[in-house]
Amino acid sequence: MPWIPIPLLALWIWTPAAPQSECLACHSEPGATSSTGKSLYVEPERFAASAHSALGCAGCHAAAQEFPHPEAMPPPDCSSCHAEATQQVAAGVHQSLGTASCQSCHGPIHEALPASEPASAVAKANLPSTCGACHANPDFLSRHGISFARPVEAYRQSVHAQAVAAGNDAAPSCSNCHGSHAIFPARDARSSINHWNVPATCGACHAEIYQAYQESVHGDAVRRGASGAPVCTDCHGEHAILAPTTPESPVSPARVSTATCERCHADERLAQNYNLPLDRVPSFENSYHGLAARAGSQTVANCASCHGVHNILPSSDPRSTVHPANLSKTCGQCHPGAGQRFALGRIHVLPGSATEHPAPRWIRRVYLVLIPLIVGVLFLHNAIDFLAKLLRPRHAAASGEQVMRMNLHFRIAHWLTMLSFPALVVTGFALKFPEAWWAAPLLRWESSYSLRGGLHRAAGVILLGSLCYHLAHLACSPADRRILRHLRPGWKDVQDFGRMIRHNLGLLPNRPLFGKFSYAEKIEYWAFLWGVLIMGLTGLLLWFNTFTLRFFPGWVADAATVLHYYEAILATLAVLVWHFYFVIFDPDVYPMDHAWLTGKSAADHLRQSRPGYVAELLRQQSGGGAQPPEADSPASGKETGGQEGPSPNRQPDSS
């Protein structure tokens, strides 16, 4: 026997009614209609399975006891049995808009099933379709001015709908959040989805989380009446509530900081109203954590990693995960053994702000002056040289003579640099500018594997390896080690630099002459060594961050980050403006000086800037046995400066 509410059972017992079979004798005919053409058909099987089958027909249709029936039959009065539900509906939004009746949700009265029946229109799994008959209808939404678009479609994507579909009886459907009969608009204080009531509504299922939220800074603000304080739906969404492991979720590791926390903590009006600091979000986004999160990393620390999820407390609260006494434990989740020293300074610091430590601030200021100054001078020098050579009469046909400039060991070190440096530039700046189109291929797999980071570190190891190989080569070869004496910069190089510019401007008749190395090669060689040392040291501090955090205060990592970034900019621009000019774009060597590949350079090109040196090299190659002149010998052309293309490892064969 189907479940029957007590009032309905009493009504069934005490109501003298005609047997159902007598009523169905007429009403089971599919073509049965009223005088107005309304269908009077009742399908016997569905009625027998319905919640009302135990009632006599007259229990709902009292006037039907007369036969023939009265001309104007009153509709069934559901309130006679369902008084409370009827009163709730009458007070709710559906009745006020005249948009729903009992049959709209429960189905035809002769086929209505209890909510516990899987086939019921108001069963958990079927409620989205039942509610969606109106709330997924664009015409209905437009007609009644309901601005919330596609709530049913959004719910079907949610973790709640997936749980219901999997048979979880505790998972919520529409009525769990909005109510069954007493449904009010969200602006109504009686509504279960009113802003102030949302935590309690969600807490009906998530009791432990609700308790943690109530004790948090957000829950406390809501209790105090702060209308801008977030409740559950502000972070998780209303209908499309996705699991945190879903990349599209607003609380997923890659999005929680930007899509959720940023909504409030980067809002100037909220910050002004509630005295919130505005530097938290931009300082996070500028940090390694923020940049990696913007690139799509699912494992890098985000706001929730440090501040908590629902149990967010002020840093002054001893229970807070970001209380100074707890920072070592909090950061130790990702950096085991980080210690306490790194927490001596401020955590959220905007570059250039008054709260930034002087070390990174002054490093940035120095580089912001040096980069445009150095690159500007190099560019001006090369631009003058390029224009002068374009206007200068071309020399006679090349003789084809070649002189050795780089032996195999120098070329190996140079090849390692050529392999690693471009990879370091691309993978390094891809972290700083993760939204750039050229960074997209490197960041495609960032959510599951840090390809960019792996390539960057591998390239760094190769670059350091090239330097180690070069130094080991010099240490093992006394003959090749003599180049260090020739690469020693001096006052003559400064003079040659000025003389070369004056010659290209037509102020000096003769171009400067050099020995084994010109000022251009000396500039790049020592800049290369300096740059690799700086980039290597700071890169290792940032790579092995647990060591850095354990033994150094926080400003050391900040200073290393600034130094690494700006030195990378300077090195990249120097290679593009200085090195590429002398080995590719210089009209004397265009389209390329092949010394890096074959070890040899064109004698005609070198003869213009260092005739004595080239003459000795050619005599040596022909079997004369003489050694190339030293850089400071008379044959080197001590009084002049040069054009030779610089390269960190582009050294002559000393044999």
PDB file of N, CA and C in Angstrom, residues 530-601:
ATOM      1  N   TRP A 530      80.815  38.111 -16.054  1.00  0.00           N
ATOM      2  CA  TRP A 530      80.052  38.770 -14.985  1.00  0.00           C
ATOM      3  C   TRP A 530      78.594  38.322 -15.001  1.00  0.00           C
ATOM      4  N   GLY A 531      77.995  38.308 -16.185  1.00  0.00           N
ATOM      5  CA  GLY A 531      76.583  37.938 -16.289  1.00  0.00           C
ATOM      6  C   GLY A 531      76.313  36.511 -15.869  1.00  0.00           C
ATOM      7  N   VAL A 532      77.189  35.583 -16.282  1.00  0.00           N
ATOM      8  CA  VAL A 532      76.979  34.179 -15.910  1.00  0.00           C
ATOM      9  C   VAL A 532      77.126  33.998 -14.406  1.00  0.00           C
ATOM     10  N   LEU A 533      78.091  34.667 -13.807  1.00  0.00           N
ATOM     11  CA  LEU A 533      78.268  34.557 -12.360  1.00  0.00           C
ATOM     12  C   LEU A 533      77.050  35.112 -11.613  1.00  0.00           C
ATOM     13  N   ILE A 534      76.589  36.278 -12.033  1.00  0.00           N
ATOM     14  CA  ILE A 534      75.427  36.890 -11.379  1.00  0.00           C
ATOM     15  C   ILE A 534      74.186  36.029 -11.577  1.00  0.00           C
ATOM     16  N   MET A 535      73.920  35.637 -12.824  1.00  0.00           N
ATOM     17  CA  MET A 535      72.730  34.837 -13.116  1.00  0.00           C
ATOM     18  C   MET A 535      72.811  33.465 -12.452  1.00  0.00           C
ATOM     19  N   GLY A 536      74.029  32.887 -12.442  1.00  0.00           N
ATOM     20  CA  GLY A 536      74.181  31.578 -11.822  1.00  0.00           C
ATOM     21  C   GLY A 536      73.955  31.615 -10.328  1.00  0.00           C
ATOM     22  N   LEU A 537      74.548  32.597  -9.650  1.00  0.00           N
ATOM     23  CA  LEU A 537      74.410  32.694  -8.197  1.00  0.00           C
ATOM     24  C   LEU A 537      72.961  32.966  -7.798  1.00  0.00           C
ATOM     25  N   THR A 538      72.356  33.968  -8.418  1.00  0.00           N
ATOM     26  CA  THR A 538      70.969  34.294  -8.064  1.00  0.00           C
ATOM     27  C   THR A 538      70.023  33.164  -8.476  1.00  0.00           C
ATOM     28  N   GLY A 539      70.295  32.531  -9.618  1.00  0.00           N
ATOM     29  CA  GLY A 539      69.449  31.420 -10.049  1.00  0.00           C
ATOM     30  C   GLY A 539      69.494  30.260  -9.083  1.00  0.00           C
ATOM     31  N   LEU A 540      70.675  29.953  -8.554  1.00  0.00           N
ATOM     32  CA  LEU A 540      70.796  28.866  -7.584  1.00  0.00           C
ATOM     33  C   LEU A 540      70.079  29.213  -6.276  1.00  0.00           C
ATOM     34  N   LEU A 541      70.158  30.475  -5.853  1.00  0.00           N
ATOM     35  CA  LEU A 541      69.437  30.887  -4.643  1.00  0.00           C
ATOM     36  C   LEU A 541      67.931  30.716  -4.809  1.00  0.00           C
ATOM     37  N   LEU A 542      67.433  30.997  -6.015  1.00  0.00           N
ATOM     38  CA  LEU A 542      66.005  30.878  -6.257  1.00  0.00           C
ATOM     39  C   LEU A 542      65.598  29.434  -6.517  1.00  0.00           C
ATOM     40  N   TRP A 543      66.479  28.667  -7.134  1.00  0.00           N
ATOM     41  CA  TRP A 543      66.177  27.262  -7.409  1.00  0.00           C
ATOM     42  C   TRP A 543      66.115  26.475  -6.095  1.00  0.00           C
ATOM     43  N   PHE A 544      67.159  26.610  -5.284  1.00  0.00           N
ATOM     44  CA  PHE A 544      67.206  25.904  -4.007  1.00  0.00           C
ATOM     45  C   PHE A 544      66.664  26.840  -2.920  1.00  0.00           C
ATOM     46  N   ASN A 545      65.367  27.147  -3.061  1.00  0.00           N
ATOM     47  CA  ASN A 545      64.757  28.167  -2.209  1.00  0.00           C
ATOM     48  C   ASN A 545      64.649  27.737  -0.751  1.00  0.00           C
ATOM     49  N   THR A 546      64.539  26.428  -0.498  1.00  0.00           N
ATOM     50  CA  THR A 546      64.461  25.992   0.895  1.00  0.00           C
ATOM     51  C   THR A 546      65.745  26.339   1.635  1.00  0.00           C
ATOM     52  N   PHE A 547      66.890  26.136   0.983  1.00  0.00           N
ATOM     53  CA  PHE A 547      68.173  26.531   1.573  1.00  0.00           C
ATOM     54  C   PHE A 547      68.201  28.040   1.826  1.00  0.00           C
ATOM     55  N   THR A 548      67.734  28.804   0.833  1.00  0.00           N
ATOM     56  CA  THR A 548      67.734  30.262   0.963  1.00  0.00           C
ATOM     57  C   THR A 548      66.839  30.703   2.109  1.00  0.00           C
ATOM     58  N   LEU A 549      65.649  30.094   2.207  1.00  0.00           N
ATOM     59  CA  LEU A 549      64.706  30.493   3.253  1.00  0.00           C
ATOM     60  C   LEU A 549      65.181  30.059   4.633  1.00  0.00           C
ATOM     61  N   ARG A 550      65.976  28.996   4.672  1.00  0.00           N
ATOM     62  CA  ARG A 550      66.433  28.497   5.965  1.00  0.00           C
ATOM     63  C   ARG A 550      67.545  29.363   6.543  1.00  0.00           C
ATOM     64  N   PHE A 551      68.441  29.844   5.691  1.00  0.00           N
ATOM     65  CA  PHE A 551      69.647  30.496   6.195  1.00  0.00           C
ATOM     66  C   PHE A 551      69.678  32.014   5.983  1.00  0.00           C
ATOM     67  N   PHE A 552      68.727  32.554   5.227  1.00  0.00           N
ATOM     68  CA  PHE A 552      68.766  33.981   4.938  1.00  0.00           C
ATOM     69  C   PHE A 552      67.413  34.619   5.239  1.00  0.00           C
ATOM     70  N   PRO A 553      67.404  35.907   5.569  1.00  0.00           N
ATOM     71  CA  PRO A 553      66.125  36.620   5.716  1.00  0.00           C
ATOM     72  C   PRO A 553      65.427  36.755   4.372  1.00  0.00           C
ATOM     73  N   GLY A 554      64.158  37.089   4.422  1.00  0.00           N
ATOM     74  CA  GLY A 554      63.355  37.110   3.211  1.00  0.00           C
ATOM     75  C   GLY A 554      63.841  38.068   2.144  1.00  0.00           C
ATOM     76  N   TRP A 555      64.489  39.164   2.544  1.00  0.00           N
ATOM     77  CA  TRP A 555      64.908  40.151   1.548  1.00  0.00           C
ATOM     78  C   TRP A 555      65.991  39.622   0.625  1.00  0.00           C
ATOM     79  N   VAL A 556      66.721  38.590   1.044  1.00  0.00           N
ATOM     80  CA  VAL A 556      67.764  38.019   0.188  1.00  0.00           C
ATOM     81  C   VAL A 556      67.129  37.390  -1.049  1.00  0.00           C
ATOM     82  N   ALA A 557      66.059  36.635  -0.856  1.00  0.00           N
ATOM     83  CA  ALA A 557      65.365  36.047  -2.002  1.00  0.00           C
ATOM     84  C   ALA A 557      64.766  37.138  -2.884  1.00  0.00           C
ATOM     85  N   ASP A 558      64.247  38.198  -2.266  1.00  0.00           N
ATOM     86  CA  ASP A 558      63.690  39.307  -3.054  1.00  0.00           C
ATOM     87  C   ASP A 558      64.785  39.988  -3.878  1.00  0.00           C
ATOM     88  N   ALA A 559      65.944  40.211  -3.247  1.00  0.00           N
ATOM     89  CA  ALA A 559      67.049  40.844  -3.962  1.00  0.00           C
ATOM     90  C   ALA A 559      67.551  39.954  -5.096  1.00  0.00           C
ATOM     91  N   ALA A 560      67.620  38.648  -4.849  1.00  0.00           N
ATOM     92  CA  ALA A 560      68.054  37.714  -5.892  1.00  0.00           C
ATOM     93  C   ALA A 560      67.084  37.718  -7.063  1.00  0.00           C
ATOM     94  N   THR A 561      65.799  37.807  -6.765  1.00  0.00           N
ATOM     95  CA  THR A 561      64.789  37.837  -7.829  1.00  0.00           C
ATOM     96  C   THR A 561      64.951  39.083  -8.700  1.00  0.00           C
ATOM     97  N   VAL A 562      65.107  40.230  -8.061  1.00  0.00           N
ATOM     98  CA  VAL A 562      65.262  41.485  -8.800  1.00  0.00           C
ATOM     99  C   VAL A 562      66.544  41.464  -9.629  1.00  0.00           C
ATOM    100  N   LEU A 563      67.638  41.041  -9.009  1.00  0.00           N
ATOM    101  CA  LEU A 563      68.925  41.012  -9.705  1.00  0.00           C
ATOM    102  C   LEU A 563      68.883  40.043 -10.887  1.00  0.00           C
ATOM    103  N   HIS A 564      68.286  38.898 -10.700  1.00  0.00           N
ATOM    104  CA  HIS A 564      68.188  37.885 -11.764  1.00  0.00           C
ATOM    105  C   HIS A 564      67.383  38.425 -12.941  1.00  0.00           C
ATOM    106  N   TYR A 565      66.292  39.093 -12.653  1.00  0.00           N
ATOM    107  CA  TYR A 565      65.405  39.594 -13.707  1.00  0.00           C
ATOM    108  C   TYR A 565      66.063  40.711 -14.520  1.00  0.00           C
ATOM    109  N   TYR A 566      66.600  41.711 -13.829  1.00  0.00           N
ATOM    110  CA  TYR A 566      67.152  42.862 -14.555  1.00  0.00           C
ATOM    111  C   TYR A 566      68.479  42.529 -15.235  1.00  0.00           C
ATOM    112  N   GLU A 567      69.264  41.641 -14.647  1.00  0.00           N
ATOM    113  CA  GLU A 567      70.483  41.203 -15.336  1.00  0.00           C
ATOM    114  C   GLU A 567      70.118  40.417 -16.592  1.00  0.00           C
ATOM    115  N   ALA A 568      69.025  39.667 -16.550  1.00  0.00           N
ATOM    116  CA  ALA A 568      68.565  38.943 -17.734  1.00  0.00           C
ATOM    117  C   ALA A 568      68.164  39.912 -18.843  1.00  0.00           C
ATOM    118  N   ILE A 569      67.496  40.996 -18.473  1.00  0.00           N
ATOM    119  CA  ILE A 569      67.124  42.004 -19.476  1.00  0.00           C
ATOM    120  C   ILE A 569      68.379  42.616 -20.099  1.00  0.00           C
ATOM    121  N   LEU A 570      69.346  42.993 -19.247  1.00  0.00           N
ATOM    122  CA  LEU A 570      70.574  43.608 -19.747  1.00  0.00           C
ATOM    123  C   LEU A 570      71.338  42.642 -20.653  1.00  0.00           C
ATOM    124  N   ALA A 571      71.458  41.382 -20.238  1.00  0.00           N
ATOM    125  CA  ALA A 571      72.195  40.401 -21.036  1.00  0.00           C
ATOM    126  C   ALA A 571      71.512  40.154 -22.375  1.00  0.00           C
ATOM    127  N   THR A 572      70.201  40.053 -22.364  1.00  0.00           N
ATOM    128  CA  THR A 572      69.467  39.797 -23.610  1.00  0.00           C
ATOM    129  C   THR A 572      69.639  40.951 -24.586  1.00  0.00           C
ATOM    130  N   LEU A 573      69.479  42.169 -24.089  1.00  0.00           N
ATOM    131  CA  LEU A 573      69.621  43.326 -24.975  1.00  0.00           C
ATOM    132  C   LEU A 573      71.058  43.485 -25.462  1.00  0.00           C
ATOM    133  N   ALA A 574      72.031  43.173 -24.606  1.00  0.00           N
ATOM    134  CA  ALA A 574      73.430  43.286 -25.015  1.00  0.00           C
ATOM    135  C   ALA A 574      73.749  42.311 -26.137  1.00  0.00           C
ATOM    136  N   VAL A 575      73.234  41.092 -26.034  1.00  0.00           N
ATOM    137  CA  VAL A 575      73.474  40.107 -27.092  1.00  0.00           C
ATOM    138  C   VAL A 575      72.804  40.545 -28.392  1.00  0.00           C
ATOM    139  N   LEU A 576      71.576  41.026 -28.296  1.00  0.00           N
ATOM    140  CA  LEU A 576      70.856  41.440 -29.501  1.00  0.00           C
ATOM    141  C   LEU A 576      71.498  42.660 -30.157  1.00  0.00           C
ATOM    142  N   VAL A 577      71.878  43.646 -29.334  1.00  0.00           N
ATOM    143  CA  VAL A 577      72.375  44.909 -29.877  1.00  0.00           C
ATOM    144  C   VAL A 577      73.862  44.841 -30.203  1.00  0.00           C
ATOM    145  N   TRP A 578      74.671  44.196 -29.358  1.00  0.00           N
ATOM    146  CA  TRP A 578      76.129  44.237 -29.495  1.00  0.00           C
ATOM    147  C   TRP A 578      76.671  43.002 -30.221  1.00  0.00           C
ATOM    148  N   HIS A 579      76.409  41.832 -29.653  1.00  0.00           N
ATOM    149  CA  HIS A 579      76.997  40.605 -30.197  1.00  0.00           C
ATOM    150  C   HIS A 579      76.467  40.292 -31.598  1.00  0.00           C
ATOM    151  N   PHE A 580      75.142  40.327 -31.761  1.00  0.00           N
ATOM    152  CA  PHE A 580      74.578  39.997 -33.067  1.00  0.00           C
ATOM    153  C   PHE A 580      75.034  40.973 -34.151  1.00  0.00           C
ATOM    154  N   TYR A 581      75.274  42.211 -33.778  1.00  0.00           N
ATOM    155  CA  TYR A 581      75.739  43.165 -34.791  1.00  0.00           C
ATOM    156  C   TYR A 581      77.096  42.740 -35.341  1.00  0.00           C
ATOM    157  N   PHE A 582      78.045  42.452 -34.456  1.00  0.00           N
ATOM    158  CA  PHE A 582      79.409  42.194 -34.907  1.00  0.00           C
ATOM    159  C   PHE A 582      79.570  40.843 -35.590  1.00  0.00           C
ATOM    160  N   VAL A 583      78.698  39.877 -35.307  1.00  0.00           N
ATOM    161  CA  VAL A 583      78.867  38.558 -35.926  1.00  0.00           C
ATOM    162  C   VAL A 583      77.870  38.305 -37.056  1.00  0.00           C
ATOM    163  N   ILE A 584      76.871  39.191 -37.204  1.00  0.00           N
ATOM    164  CA  ILE A 584      75.873  38.978 -38.258  1.00  0.00           C
ATOM    165  C   ILE A 584      75.670  40.236 -39.090  1.00  0.00           C
ATOM    166  N   PHE A 585      75.299  41.333 -38.459  1.00  0.00           N
ATOM    167  CA  PHE A 585      74.817  42.500 -39.189  1.00  0.00           C
ATOM    168  C   PHE A 585      75.907  43.499 -39.583  1.00  0.00           C
ATOM    169  N   ASP A 586      77.100  43.346 -39.052  1.00  0.00           N
ATOM    170  CA  ASP A 586      78.210  44.197 -39.459  1.00  0.00           C
ATOM    171  C   ASP A 586      78.434  44.009 -40.969  1.00  0.00           C
ATOM    172  N   PRO A 587      78.384  45.073 -41.775  1.00  0.00           N
ATOM    173  CA  PRO A 587      78.570  44.909 -43.229  1.00  0.00           C
ATOM    174  C   PRO A 587      79.872  44.220 -43.609  1.00  0.00           C
ATOM    175  N   ASP A 588      80.901  44.284 -42.747  1.00  0.00           N
ATOM    176  CA  ASP A 588      82.172  43.645 -43.066  1.00  0.00           C
ATOM    177  C   ASP A 588      82.113  42.121 -42.946  1.00  0.00           C
ATOM    178  N   VAL A 589      81.131  41.586 -42.202  1.00  0.00           N
ATOM    179  CA  VAL A 589      81.069  40.128 -42.006  1.00  0.00           C
ATOM    180  C   VAL A 589      79.762  39.527 -42.513  1.00  0.00           C
ATOM    181  N   TYR A 590      78.798  40.381 -42.878  1.00  0.00           N
ATOM    182  CA  TYR A 590      77.483  39.887 -43.288  1.00  0.00           C
ATOM    183  C   TYR A 590      77.631  38.876 -44.428  1.00  0.00           C
ATOM    184  N   PRO A 591      76.882  37.756 -44.429  1.00  0.00           N
ATOM    185  CA  PRO A 591      75.759  37.446 -43.529  1.00  0.00           C
ATOM    186  C   PRO A 591      76.152  36.825 -42.194  1.00  0.00           C
ATOM    187  N   MET A 592      77.435  36.409 -42.041  1.00  0.00           N
ATOM    188  CA  MET A 592      77.819  35.834 -40.757  1.00  0.00           C
ATOM    189  C   MET A 592      79.321  35.600 -40.723  1.00  0.00           C
ATOM    190  N   ASP A 593      79.883  35.807 -39.535  1.00  0.00           N
ATOM    191  CA  ASP A 593      81.251  35.393 -39.278  1.00  0.00           C
ATOM    192  C   ASP A 593      81.195  33.931 -38.836  1.00  0.00           C
ATOM    193  N   HIS A 594      81.854  33.033 -39.580  1.00  0.00           N
ATOM    194  CA  HIS A 594      81.730  31.598 -39.340  1.00  0.00           C
ATOM    195  C   HIS A 594      82.743  31.064 -38.342  1.00  0.00           C
ATOM    196  N   ALA A 595      83.420  31.948 -37.620  1.00  0.00           N
ATOM    197  CA  ALA A 595      84.422  31.474 -36.664  1.00  0.00           C
ATOM    198  C   ALA A 595      83.811  30.545 -35.621  1.00  0.00           C
ATOM    199  N   TRP A 596      82.567  30.781 -35.193  1.00  0.00           N
ATOM    200  CA  TRP A 596      81.933  29.932 -34.189  1.00  0.00           C
ATOM    201  C   TRP A 596      81.718  28.514 -34.703  1.00  0.00           C
ATOM    202  N   LEU A 597      81.682  28.364 -36.051  1.00  0.00           N
ATOM    203  CA  LEU A 597      81.397  27.058 -36.639  1.00  0.00           C
ATOM    204  C   LEU A 597      82.666  26.350 -37.107  1.00  0.00           C
ATOM    205  N   THR A 598      83.510  27.073 -37.846  1.00  0.00           N
ATOM    206  CA  THR A 598      84.719  26.473 -38.411  1.00  0.00           C
ATOM    207  C   THR A 598      85.975  26.819 -37.628  1.00  0.00           C
ATOM    208  N   GLY A 599      85.897  27.819 -36.808  1.00  0.00           N
ATOM    209  CA  GLY A 599      87.063  28.283 -36.073  1.00  0.00           C
ATOM    210  C   GLY A 599      87.865  29.328 -36.813  1.00  0.00           C
ATOM    211  N   LYS A 600      87.493  29.613 -38.072  1.00  0.00           N
ATOM    212  CA  LYS A 600      88.274  30.537 -38.890  1.00  0.00           C
ATOM    213  C   LYS A 600      87.442  31.748 -39.290  1.00  0.00           C
ATOM    214  N   SER A 601      88.144  32.897 -39.430  1.00  0.00           N
ATOM    215  CA  SER A 601      87.526  34.139 -39.891  1.00  0.00           C
ATOM    216  C   SER A 601      88.230  34.600 -41.159  1.00  0.00           C
TER     217      SER A 601
END
